[in-house]
């Protein structure tokens, strides 16, 4: 009897050990261990993000699921990586975010329609492929909801989307990336391209009103009403050039052009806008290959070489050259930028995890506390390692350059 009891105790102990091992394996499968340094930079950064944030909703140190543009950017880049590698762990990571933020009824609890925040649209880009591959109606519900937001989004008198309801009559360069690539993909996928002219109109307005005639650079924001304290009383523009905002605009252009057929009358106009801004930023590229936080004031006190804007420029220039929108010389400029990023702003840990440094954490105009768009404002906003605006655009640049 004593031997039987001992035998049962041993079996129970073994079962407990096996359960523990099983749980440990599951836990390990959710995380990324050492990251081989012989992988391409695109995978090294994606795997580093997945190691830092085992669940995609945790990106940007989020403690609970939140629908947000930063997740949209990083996961859009990981979707491109998935399509290149066909490695299912990337697909699963993206799907995990969608399923954490969208409930069983197809509702995003963290999304508020009536704020008309155009930032909230861009994460919807990950749902096109998810819906195609799963036919899960929840994803289609959200796609349709975001399209409804754009349909009802308040507009300036000239027809430009407000950045948010709380920023009336204002277009920010950031907003072109937040709204237009999703809008273009949706209208081509579900509306037979019926609204491509409206998309082109958004870029036309920025080109017309936010371009500096002397440098060709684009100001961060334009207030059509000219009522905001930061707005120039004659032009309505904010007072400085911020590299990341120009990067958002350039990425928006190259991504939107994917959906404009060659015969579309507005396509060549969009390509001309891309060439204009590409030539303008090339003139202010630092010898390191990078760009400064305040684009045209390299070397001024407090200014610094900034990683998110530099990554966005590298991506847009490389893709523009690869697609034939830009002359081939811009591929070399993008390569120089990427080399600068990896040489100066990337750190590698002992386990192969990579960190991108010198990223501006956030910048905007107006609001509370008030942001005046001054030089001092931009250079004194906090910096953050591995900011998702930098990690996502770095992956995109690496993929476009096959690095």
GROMACS .gro file of C-alpha atoms in nm:
model
  403
    1UNK     CA    1   0.000   0.000   0.000
    2UNK     CA    2   0.288   0.232   0.089
    3UNK     CA    3   0.453   0.161  -0.249
    4UNK     CA    4   0.124   0.238  -0.430
    5UNK     CA    5   0.096   0.575  -0.249
    6UNK     CA    6   0.455   0.661  -0.338
    7UNK     CA    7   0.388   0.567  -0.699
    8UNK     CA    8   0.082   0.796  -0.714
    9UNK     CA    9   0.276   1.083  -0.553
   10UNK     CA   10   0.551   1.043  -0.812
   11UNK     CA   11   0.294   1.042  -1.094
   12UNK     CA   12   0.127   1.357  -0.960
   13UNK     CA   13   0.464   1.526  -0.925
   14UNK     CA   14   0.556   1.428  -1.282
   15UNK     CA   15   0.224   1.561  -1.411
   16UNK     CA   16   0.282   1.892  -1.234
   17UNK     CA   17   0.629   1.914  -1.387
   18UNK     CA   18   0.494   1.833  -1.734
   19UNK     CA   19   0.221   2.098  -1.701
   20UNK     CA   20   0.481   2.350  -1.590
   21UNK     CA   21   0.705   2.262  -1.885
   22UNK     CA   22   0.408   2.289  -2.121
   23UNK     CA   23   0.314   2.630  -1.987
   24UNK     CA   24   0.673   2.740  -2.012
   25UNK     CA   25   0.688   2.629  -2.375
   26UNK     CA   26   0.370   2.823  -2.449
   27UNK     CA   27   0.518   3.128  -2.279
   28UNK     CA   28   0.840   3.091  -2.474
   29UNK     CA   29   0.648   3.061  -2.800
   30UNK     CA   30   0.487   3.397  -2.725
   31UNK     CA   31   0.826   3.564  -2.694
   32UNK     CA   32   1.136   3.596  -2.905
   33UNK     CA   33   1.466   3.470  -2.767
   34UNK     CA   34   1.806   3.564  -2.906
   35UNK     CA   35   1.795   3.750  -3.237
   36UNK     CA   36   2.060   3.638  -3.488
   37UNK     CA   37   2.275   3.927  -3.608
   38UNK     CA   38   2.302   3.772  -3.954
   39UNK     CA   39   1.934   3.845  -4.025
   40UNK     CA   40   1.840   4.148  -4.233
   41UNK     CA   41   1.779   4.468  -4.042
   42UNK     CA   42   1.406   4.449  -4.121
   43UNK     CA   43   1.367   4.120  -3.934
   44UNK     CA   44   1.604   4.222  -3.657
   45UNK     CA   45   1.393   4.526  -3.579
   46UNK     CA   46   1.061   4.339  -3.611
   47UNK     CA   47   1.182   4.060  -3.383
   48UNK     CA   48   1.319   4.315  -3.138
   49UNK     CA   49   0.977   4.481  -3.122
   50UNK     CA   50   0.810   4.143  -3.073
   51UNK     CA   51   1.054   4.061  -2.795
   52UNK     CA   52   0.990   4.392  -2.621
   53UNK     CA   53   0.615   4.357  -2.670
   54UNK     CA   54   0.502   3.990  -2.685
   55UNK     CA   55   0.147   4.113  -2.751
   56UNK     CA   56   0.123   4.372  -3.028
   57UNK     CA   57  -0.115   4.594  -2.830
   58UNK     CA   58   0.171   4.648  -2.581
   59UNK     CA   59   0.366   4.850  -2.841
   60UNK     CA   60   0.447   5.198  -2.706
   61UNK     CA   61   0.425   5.065  -2.348
   62UNK     CA   62   0.048   5.026  -2.357
   63UNK     CA   63  -0.092   4.830  -2.062
   64UNK     CA   64  -0.423   4.745  -2.226
   65UNK     CA   65  -0.546   4.718  -2.585
   66UNK     CA   66  -0.583   5.054  -2.758
   67UNK     CA   67  -0.660   5.135  -3.121
   68UNK     CA   68  -0.384   5.376  -3.221
   69UNK     CA   69  -0.187   5.505  -3.518
   70UNK     CA   70   0.152   5.396  -3.379
   71UNK     CA   71   0.037   5.034  -3.375
   72UNK     CA   72  -0.094   5.087  -3.727
   73UNK     CA   73   0.247   5.202  -3.850
   74UNK     CA   74   0.447   4.923  -3.687
   75UNK     CA   75   0.202   4.652  -3.790
   76UNK     CA   76   0.179   4.784  -4.146
   77UNK     CA   77   0.556   4.744  -4.164
   78UNK     CA   78   0.536   4.393  -4.016
   79UNK     CA   79   0.264   4.304  -4.268
   80UNK     CA   80   0.503   4.399  -4.549
   81UNK     CA   81   0.765   4.180  -4.382
   82UNK     CA   82   0.518   3.894  -4.360
   83UNK     CA   83   0.437   3.923  -4.730
   84UNK     CA   84   0.808   3.910  -4.808
   85UNK     CA   85   0.904   3.622  -4.576
   86UNK     CA   86   0.574   3.430  -4.552
   87UNK     CA   87   0.663   3.366  -4.188
   88UNK     CA   88   0.333   3.310  -4.008
   89UNK     CA   89   0.451   3.448  -3.675
   90UNK     CA   90   0.430   3.796  -3.825
   91UNK     CA   91   0.074   3.739  -3.948
   92UNK     CA   92  -0.024   3.603  -3.606
   93UNK     CA   93   0.126   3.905  -3.432
   94UNK     CA   94  -0.081   4.142  -3.647
   95UNK     CA   95  -0.397   3.937  -3.603
   96UNK     CA   96  -0.339   3.934  -3.229
   97UNK     CA   97  -0.361   4.312  -3.223
   98UNK     CA   98  -0.682   4.319  -3.426
   99UNK     CA   99  -0.842   4.058  -3.202
  100UNK     CA  100  -0.731   4.234  -2.884
  101UNK     CA  101  -0.884   4.566  -2.992
  102UNK     CA  102  -1.195   4.451  -3.182
  103UNK     CA  103  -1.459   4.264  -2.979
  104UNK     CA  104  -1.687   3.980  -3.092
  105UNK     CA  105  -1.944   4.229  -3.223
  106UNK     CA  106  -1.689   4.413  -3.438
  107UNK     CA  107  -1.666   4.708  -3.198
  108UNK     CA  108  -1.345   4.888  -3.098
  109UNK     CA  109  -1.407   4.997  -2.741
  110UNK     CA  110  -1.110   5.237  -2.737
  111UNK     CA  111  -1.222   5.419  -3.055
  112UNK     CA  112  -1.448   5.725  -3.041
  113UNK     CA  113  -1.611   5.809  -3.372
  114UNK     CA  114  -1.730   6.158  -3.283
  115UNK     CA  115  -1.382   6.295  -3.205
  116UNK     CA  116  -1.311   6.277  -3.581
  117UNK     CA  117  -0.945   6.207  -3.510
  118UNK     CA  118  -0.786   6.123  -3.844
  119UNK     CA  119  -0.498   5.950  -3.658
  120UNK     CA  120  -0.738   5.665  -3.582
  121UNK     CA  121  -0.788   5.569  -3.946
  122UNK     CA  122  -0.444   5.438  -4.038
  123UNK     CA  123  -0.450   5.126  -3.818
  124UNK     CA  124  -0.736   5.007  -4.037
  125UNK     CA  125  -0.484   4.928  -4.310
  126UNK     CA  126  -0.398   4.598  -4.141
  127UNK     CA  127  -0.761   4.484  -4.174
  128UNK     CA  128  -0.770   4.456  -4.553
  129UNK     CA  129  -0.542   4.152  -4.557
  130UNK     CA  130  -0.695   4.007  -4.241
  131UNK     CA  131  -1.042   4.024  -4.394
  132UNK     CA  132  -0.917   3.877  -4.722
  133UNK     CA  133  -0.761   3.581  -4.545
  134UNK     CA  134  -1.027   3.513  -4.279
  135UNK     CA  135  -1.353   3.663  -4.414
  136UNK     CA  136  -1.423   3.757  -4.052
  137UNK     CA  137  -1.706   4.013  -4.070
  138UNK     CA  138  -1.569   4.199  -3.766
  139UNK     CA  139  -1.280   4.326  -3.976
  140UNK     CA  140  -1.511   4.442  -4.253
  141UNK     CA  141  -1.730   4.620  -3.997
  142UNK     CA  142  -1.432   4.823  -3.880
  143UNK     CA  143  -1.316   4.897  -4.235
  144UNK     CA  144  -1.663   5.032  -4.311
  145UNK     CA  145  -1.671   5.234  -3.988
  146UNK     CA  146  -1.339   5.402  -4.067
  147UNK     CA  147  -1.459   5.478  -4.418
  148UNK     CA  148  -1.772   5.633  -4.264
  149UNK     CA  149  -1.549   5.851  -4.046
  150UNK     CA  150  -1.371   5.984  -4.356
  151UNK     CA  151  -1.705   6.042  -4.525
  152UNK     CA  152  -1.821   6.256  -4.231
  153UNK     CA  153  -1.480   6.405  -4.135
  154UNK     CA  154  -1.512   6.783  -4.099
  155UNK     CA  155  -1.337   6.974  -4.377
  156UNK     CA  156  -1.181   7.315  -4.429
  157UNK     CA  157  -1.365   7.551  -4.666
  158UNK     CA  158  -1.132   7.430  -4.945
  159UNK     CA  159  -1.216   7.064  -4.877
  160UNK     CA  160  -0.923   6.945  -4.668
  161UNK     CA  161  -0.979   6.702  -4.380
  162UNK     CA  162  -0.948   6.857  -4.035
  163UNK     CA  163  -0.681   6.684  -3.833
  164UNK     CA  164  -0.923   6.639  -3.544
  165UNK     CA  165  -1.251   6.790  -3.431
  166UNK     CA  166  -1.058   6.986  -3.167
  167UNK     CA  167  -0.831   7.135  -3.437
  168UNK     CA  168  -1.085   7.311  -3.664
  169UNK     CA  169  -0.983   7.413  -4.016
  170UNK     CA  170  -0.633   7.271  -3.968
  171UNK     CA  171  -0.448   7.029  -4.193
  172UNK     CA  172  -0.129   6.876  -4.055
  173UNK     CA  173   0.120   6.689  -4.273
  174UNK     CA  174   0.083   6.393  -4.035
  175UNK     CA  175  -0.283   6.365  -4.128
  176UNK     CA  176  -0.208   6.284  -4.492
  177UNK     CA  177  -0.047   5.956  -4.385
  178UNK     CA  178  -0.315   5.888  -4.127
  179UNK     CA  179  -0.603   5.911  -4.373
  180UNK     CA  180  -0.508   5.890  -4.738
  181UNK     CA  181  -0.338   5.547  -4.782
  182UNK     CA  182  -0.633   5.380  -4.607
  183UNK     CA  183  -0.878   5.590  -4.811
  184UNK     CA  184  -0.701   5.498  -5.136
  185UNK     CA  185  -0.694   5.127  -5.060
  186UNK     CA  186  -1.058   5.130  -4.954
  187UNK     CA  187  -1.188   5.321  -5.255
  188UNK     CA  188  -0.994   5.099  -5.497
  189UNK     CA  189  -1.096   4.778  -5.317
  190UNK     CA  190  -1.463   4.851  -5.251
  191UNK     CA  191  -1.562   5.158  -5.457
  192UNK     CA  192  -1.392   5.098  -5.790
  193UNK     CA  193  -1.158   5.392  -5.723
  194UNK     CA  194  -1.444   5.643  -5.716
  195UNK     CA  195  -1.277   5.876  -5.465
  196UNK     CA  196  -0.921   5.897  -5.594
  197UNK     CA  197  -0.979   6.259  -5.698
  198UNK     CA  198  -1.073   6.349  -5.340
  199UNK     CA  199  -0.752   6.186  -5.217
  200UNK     CA  200  -0.544   6.382  -5.467
  201UNK     CA  201  -0.723   6.699  -5.350
  202UNK     CA  202  -0.580   6.657  -4.998
  203UNK     CA  203  -0.225   6.659  -5.134
  204UNK     CA  204  -0.303   6.948  -5.370
  205UNK     CA  205  -0.413   7.164  -5.078
  206UNK     CA  206  -0.097   7.092  -4.877
  207UNK     CA  207   0.122   7.152  -5.181
  208UNK     CA  208  -0.051   7.481  -5.256
  209UNK     CA  209  -0.067   7.620  -4.905
  210UNK     CA  210   0.209   7.459  -4.693
  211UNK     CA  211   0.506   7.476  -4.933
  212UNK     CA  212   0.781   7.727  -4.857
  213UNK     CA  213   0.866   7.895  -5.188
  214UNK     CA  214   1.228   7.954  -5.091
  215UNK     CA  215   1.331   7.605  -4.976
  216UNK     CA  216   1.057   7.382  -5.118
  217UNK     CA  217   1.012   7.232  -4.771
  218UNK     CA  218   0.667   7.185  -4.620
  219UNK     CA  219   0.548   7.346  -4.299
  220UNK     CA  220   0.408   7.113  -4.033
  221UNK     CA  221   0.059   7.262  -4.027
  222UNK     CA  222  -0.176   7.490  -4.219
  223UNK     CA  223  -0.474   7.668  -4.062
  224UNK     CA  224  -0.708   7.779  -4.340
  225UNK     CA  225  -0.888   8.013  -4.100
  226UNK     CA  226  -0.553   8.170  -3.995
  227UNK     CA  227  -0.697   8.204  -3.644
  228UNK     CA  228  -0.456   7.985  -3.448
  229UNK     CA  229  -0.183   8.178  -3.262
  230UNK     CA  230   0.081   7.958  -3.429
  231UNK     CA  231  -0.050   8.037  -3.780
  232UNK     CA  232   0.113   8.301  -3.998
  233UNK     CA  233  -0.145   8.574  -4.053
  234UNK     CA  234  -0.084   8.577  -4.430
  235UNK     CA  235  -0.023   8.211  -4.513
  236UNK     CA  236  -0.187   8.025  -4.222
  237UNK     CA  237   0.127   7.807  -4.192
  238UNK     CA  238   0.305   7.703  -3.874
  239UNK     CA  239   0.650   7.860  -3.830
  240UNK     CA  240   0.892   7.567  -3.874
  241UNK     CA  241   0.980   7.256  -4.070
  242UNK     CA  242   0.962   6.935  -3.867
  243UNK     CA  243   1.130   6.637  -4.031
  244UNK     CA  244   0.887   6.372  -3.910
  245UNK     CA  245   0.586   6.564  -4.038
  246UNK     CA  246   0.749   6.589  -4.382
  247UNK     CA  247   0.829   6.217  -4.351
  248UNK     CA  248   0.464   6.135  -4.286
  249UNK     CA  249   0.369   6.334  -4.596
  250UNK     CA  250   0.626   6.161  -4.817
  251UNK     CA  251   0.528   5.815  -4.696
  252UNK     CA  252   0.166   5.903  -4.765
  253UNK     CA  253   0.254   5.996  -5.123
  254UNK     CA  254   0.446   5.678  -5.207
  255UNK     CA  255   0.184   5.457  -5.042
  256UNK     CA  256  -0.113   5.629  -5.205
  257UNK     CA  257   0.050   5.603  -5.548
  258UNK     CA  258   0.019   5.223  -5.518
  259UNK     CA  259  -0.353   5.270  -5.585
  260UNK     CA  260  -0.348   5.532  -5.860
  261UNK     CA  261  -0.364   5.367  -6.203
  262UNK     CA  262  -0.118   5.500  -6.463
  263UNK     CA  263  -0.397   5.654  -6.667
  264UNK     CA  264  -0.540   5.852  -6.373
  265UNK     CA  265  -0.512   6.227  -6.452
  266UNK     CA  266  -0.392   6.312  -6.099
  267UNK     CA  267  -0.116   6.051  -6.079
  268UNK     CA  268   0.152   6.263  -6.245
  269UNK     CA  269   0.066   6.555  -6.019
  270UNK     CA  270   0.126   6.340  -5.711
  271UNK     CA  271   0.456   6.220  -5.857
  272UNK     CA  272   0.559   6.582  -5.916
  273UNK     CA  273   0.485   6.664  -5.550
  274UNK     CA  274   0.707   6.373  -5.445
  275UNK     CA  275   0.989   6.497  -5.667
  276UNK     CA  276   0.956   6.851  -5.531
  277UNK     CA  277   0.987   6.748  -5.168
  278UNK     CA  278   1.255   6.485  -5.240
  279UNK     CA  279   1.475   6.750  -5.400
  280UNK     CA  280   1.410   6.986  -5.109
  281UNK     CA  281   1.509   6.741  -4.836
  282UNK     CA  282   1.813   6.620  -5.031
  283UNK     CA  283   1.958   6.971  -5.001
  284UNK     CA  284   1.948   6.962  -4.621
  285UNK     CA  285   2.067   6.602  -4.565
  286UNK     CA  286   2.353   6.596  -4.314
  287UNK     CA  287   2.688   6.447  -4.413
  288UNK     CA  288   2.604   6.156  -4.179
  289UNK     CA  289   2.315   6.070  -4.411
  290UNK     CA  290   2.059   6.170  -4.148
  291UNK     CA  291   1.830   6.467  -4.105
  292UNK     CA  292   1.780   6.703  -3.814
  293UNK     CA  293   1.470   6.734  -3.599
  294UNK     CA  294   1.413   7.086  -3.733
  295UNK     CA  295   1.484   7.010  -4.094
  296UNK     CA  296   1.660   7.322  -4.220
  297UNK     CA  297   1.849   7.424  -3.906
  298UNK     CA  298   2.124   7.164  -3.880
  299UNK     CA  299   2.394   7.266  -3.636
  300UNK     CA  300   2.174   7.514  -3.449
  301UNK     CA  301   2.181   7.490  -3.071
  302UNK     CA  302   1.967   7.206  -2.939
  303UNK     CA  303   1.890   7.056  -3.280
  304UNK     CA  304   1.975   6.688  -3.325
  305UNK     CA  305   1.986   6.411  -3.584
  306UNK     CA  306   1.645   6.245  -3.548
  307UNK     CA  307   1.572   5.880  -3.626
  308UNK     CA  308   1.201   5.869  -3.715
  309UNK     CA  309   1.212   6.144  -3.976
  310UNK     CA  310   1.535   6.003  -4.120
  311UNK     CA  311   1.382   5.655  -4.143
  312UNK     CA  312   1.069   5.791  -4.311
  313UNK     CA  313   1.277   5.982  -4.565
  314UNK     CA  314   1.485   5.671  -4.636
  315UNK     CA  315   1.170   5.466  -4.697
  316UNK     CA  316   0.994   5.721  -4.916
  317UNK     CA  317   1.303   5.797  -5.126
  318UNK     CA  318   1.386   5.428  -5.173
  319UNK     CA  319   1.031   5.331  -5.263
  320UNK     CA  320   0.998   5.633  -5.490
  321UNK     CA  321   1.313   5.533  -5.677
  322UNK     CA  322   1.220   5.163  -5.685
  323UNK     CA  323   0.879   5.244  -5.834
  324UNK     CA  324   1.021   5.484  -6.091
  325UNK     CA  325   0.856   5.793  -5.942
  326UNK     CA  326   1.196   5.943  -5.853
  327UNK     CA  327   1.531   5.941  -6.035
  328UNK     CA  328   1.769   5.661  -5.935
  329UNK     CA  329   2.000   5.899  -5.748
  330UNK     CA  330   1.747   5.906  -5.466
  331UNK     CA  331   1.808   5.536  -5.397
  332UNK     CA  332   2.169   5.629  -5.316
  333UNK     CA  333   2.051   5.908  -5.089
  334UNK     CA  334   1.823   5.659  -4.911
  335UNK     CA  335   2.111   5.411  -4.875
  336UNK     CA  336   2.327   5.681  -4.722
  337UNK     CA  337   2.047   5.763  -4.479
  338UNK     CA  338   2.003   5.399  -4.381
  339UNK     CA  339   2.375   5.358  -4.328
  340UNK     CA  340   2.369   5.664  -4.103
  341UNK     CA  341   2.086   5.514  -3.900
  342UNK     CA  342   2.261   5.179  -3.849
  343UNK     CA  343   2.601   5.336  -3.777
  344UNK     CA  344   2.495   5.619  -3.549
  345UNK     CA  345   2.150   5.557  -3.403
  346UNK     CA  346   2.120   5.178  -3.364
  347UNK     CA  347   2.249   4.991  -3.059
  348UNK     CA  348   2.266   4.611  -3.033
  349UNK     CA  349   2.230   4.423  -2.702
  350UNK     CA  350   2.411   4.102  -2.611
  351UNK     CA  351   2.108   3.893  -2.716
  352UNK     CA  352   2.089   4.061  -3.058
  353UNK     CA  353   1.797   4.291  -2.972
  354UNK     CA  354   1.834   4.627  -3.147
  355UNK     CA  355   1.738   4.970  -3.018
  356UNK     CA  356   1.688   5.280  -3.229
  357UNK     CA  357   1.775   5.602  -3.046
  358UNK     CA  358   1.721   5.976  -3.089
  359UNK     CA  359   1.351   5.964  -3.178
  360UNK     CA  360   1.123   6.256  -3.100
  361UNK     CA  361   0.850   6.105  -2.884
  362UNK     CA  362   0.570   6.339  -2.989
  363UNK     CA  363   0.511   6.682  -3.138
  364UNK     CA  364   0.203   6.876  -3.242
  365UNK     CA  365   0.047   7.219  -3.267
  366UNK     CA  366  -0.191   7.398  -3.032
  367UNK     CA  367  -0.371   7.188  -2.771
  368UNK     CA  368  -0.321   7.190  -2.395
  369UNK     CA  369  -0.051   7.254  -2.289
  370UNK     CA  370  -0.015   7.488  -2.584
  371UNK     CA  371   0.240   7.399  -2.855
  372UNK     CA  372   0.352   7.702  -3.052
  373UNK     CA  373   0.551   7.533  -3.330
  374UNK     CA  374   0.861   7.734  -3.244
  375UNK     CA  375   1.216   7.609  -3.296
  376UNK     CA  376   1.256   7.586  -2.919
  377UNK     CA  377   0.939   7.378  -2.892
  378UNK     CA  378   1.051   7.113  -3.141
  379UNK     CA  379   1.404   7.068  -3.007
  380UNK     CA  380   1.287   7.045  -2.647
  381UNK     CA  381   1.015   6.782  -2.690
  382UNK     CA  382   1.129   6.462  -2.520
  383UNK     CA  383   1.319   6.190  -2.703
  384UNK     CA  384   1.249   5.821  -2.671
  385UNK     CA  385   1.439   5.505  -2.760
  386UNK     CA  386   1.242   5.260  -2.977
  387UNK     CA  387   0.961   5.502  -3.038
  388UNK     CA  388   0.720   5.318  -3.271
  389UNK     CA  389   0.729   5.603  -3.523
  390UNK     CA  390   1.098   5.519  -3.563
  391UNK     CA  391   1.083   5.138  -3.540
  392UNK     CA  392   0.798   5.107  -3.791
  393UNK     CA  393   0.951   5.339  -4.048
  394UNK     CA  394   1.294   5.176  -4.000
  395UNK     CA  395   1.143   4.837  -4.092
  396UNK     CA  396   0.978   4.991  -4.399
  397UNK     CA  397   1.306   5.152  -4.507
  398UNK     CA  398   1.499   4.828  -4.453
  399UNK     CA  399   1.250   4.632  -4.661
  400UNK     CA  400   1.254   4.882  -4.945
  401UNK     CA  401   1.636   4.879  -4.948
  402UNK     CA  402   1.654   4.498  -4.898
  403UNK     CA  403   1.866   4.552  -4.589
   0.00000   0.00000   0.00000
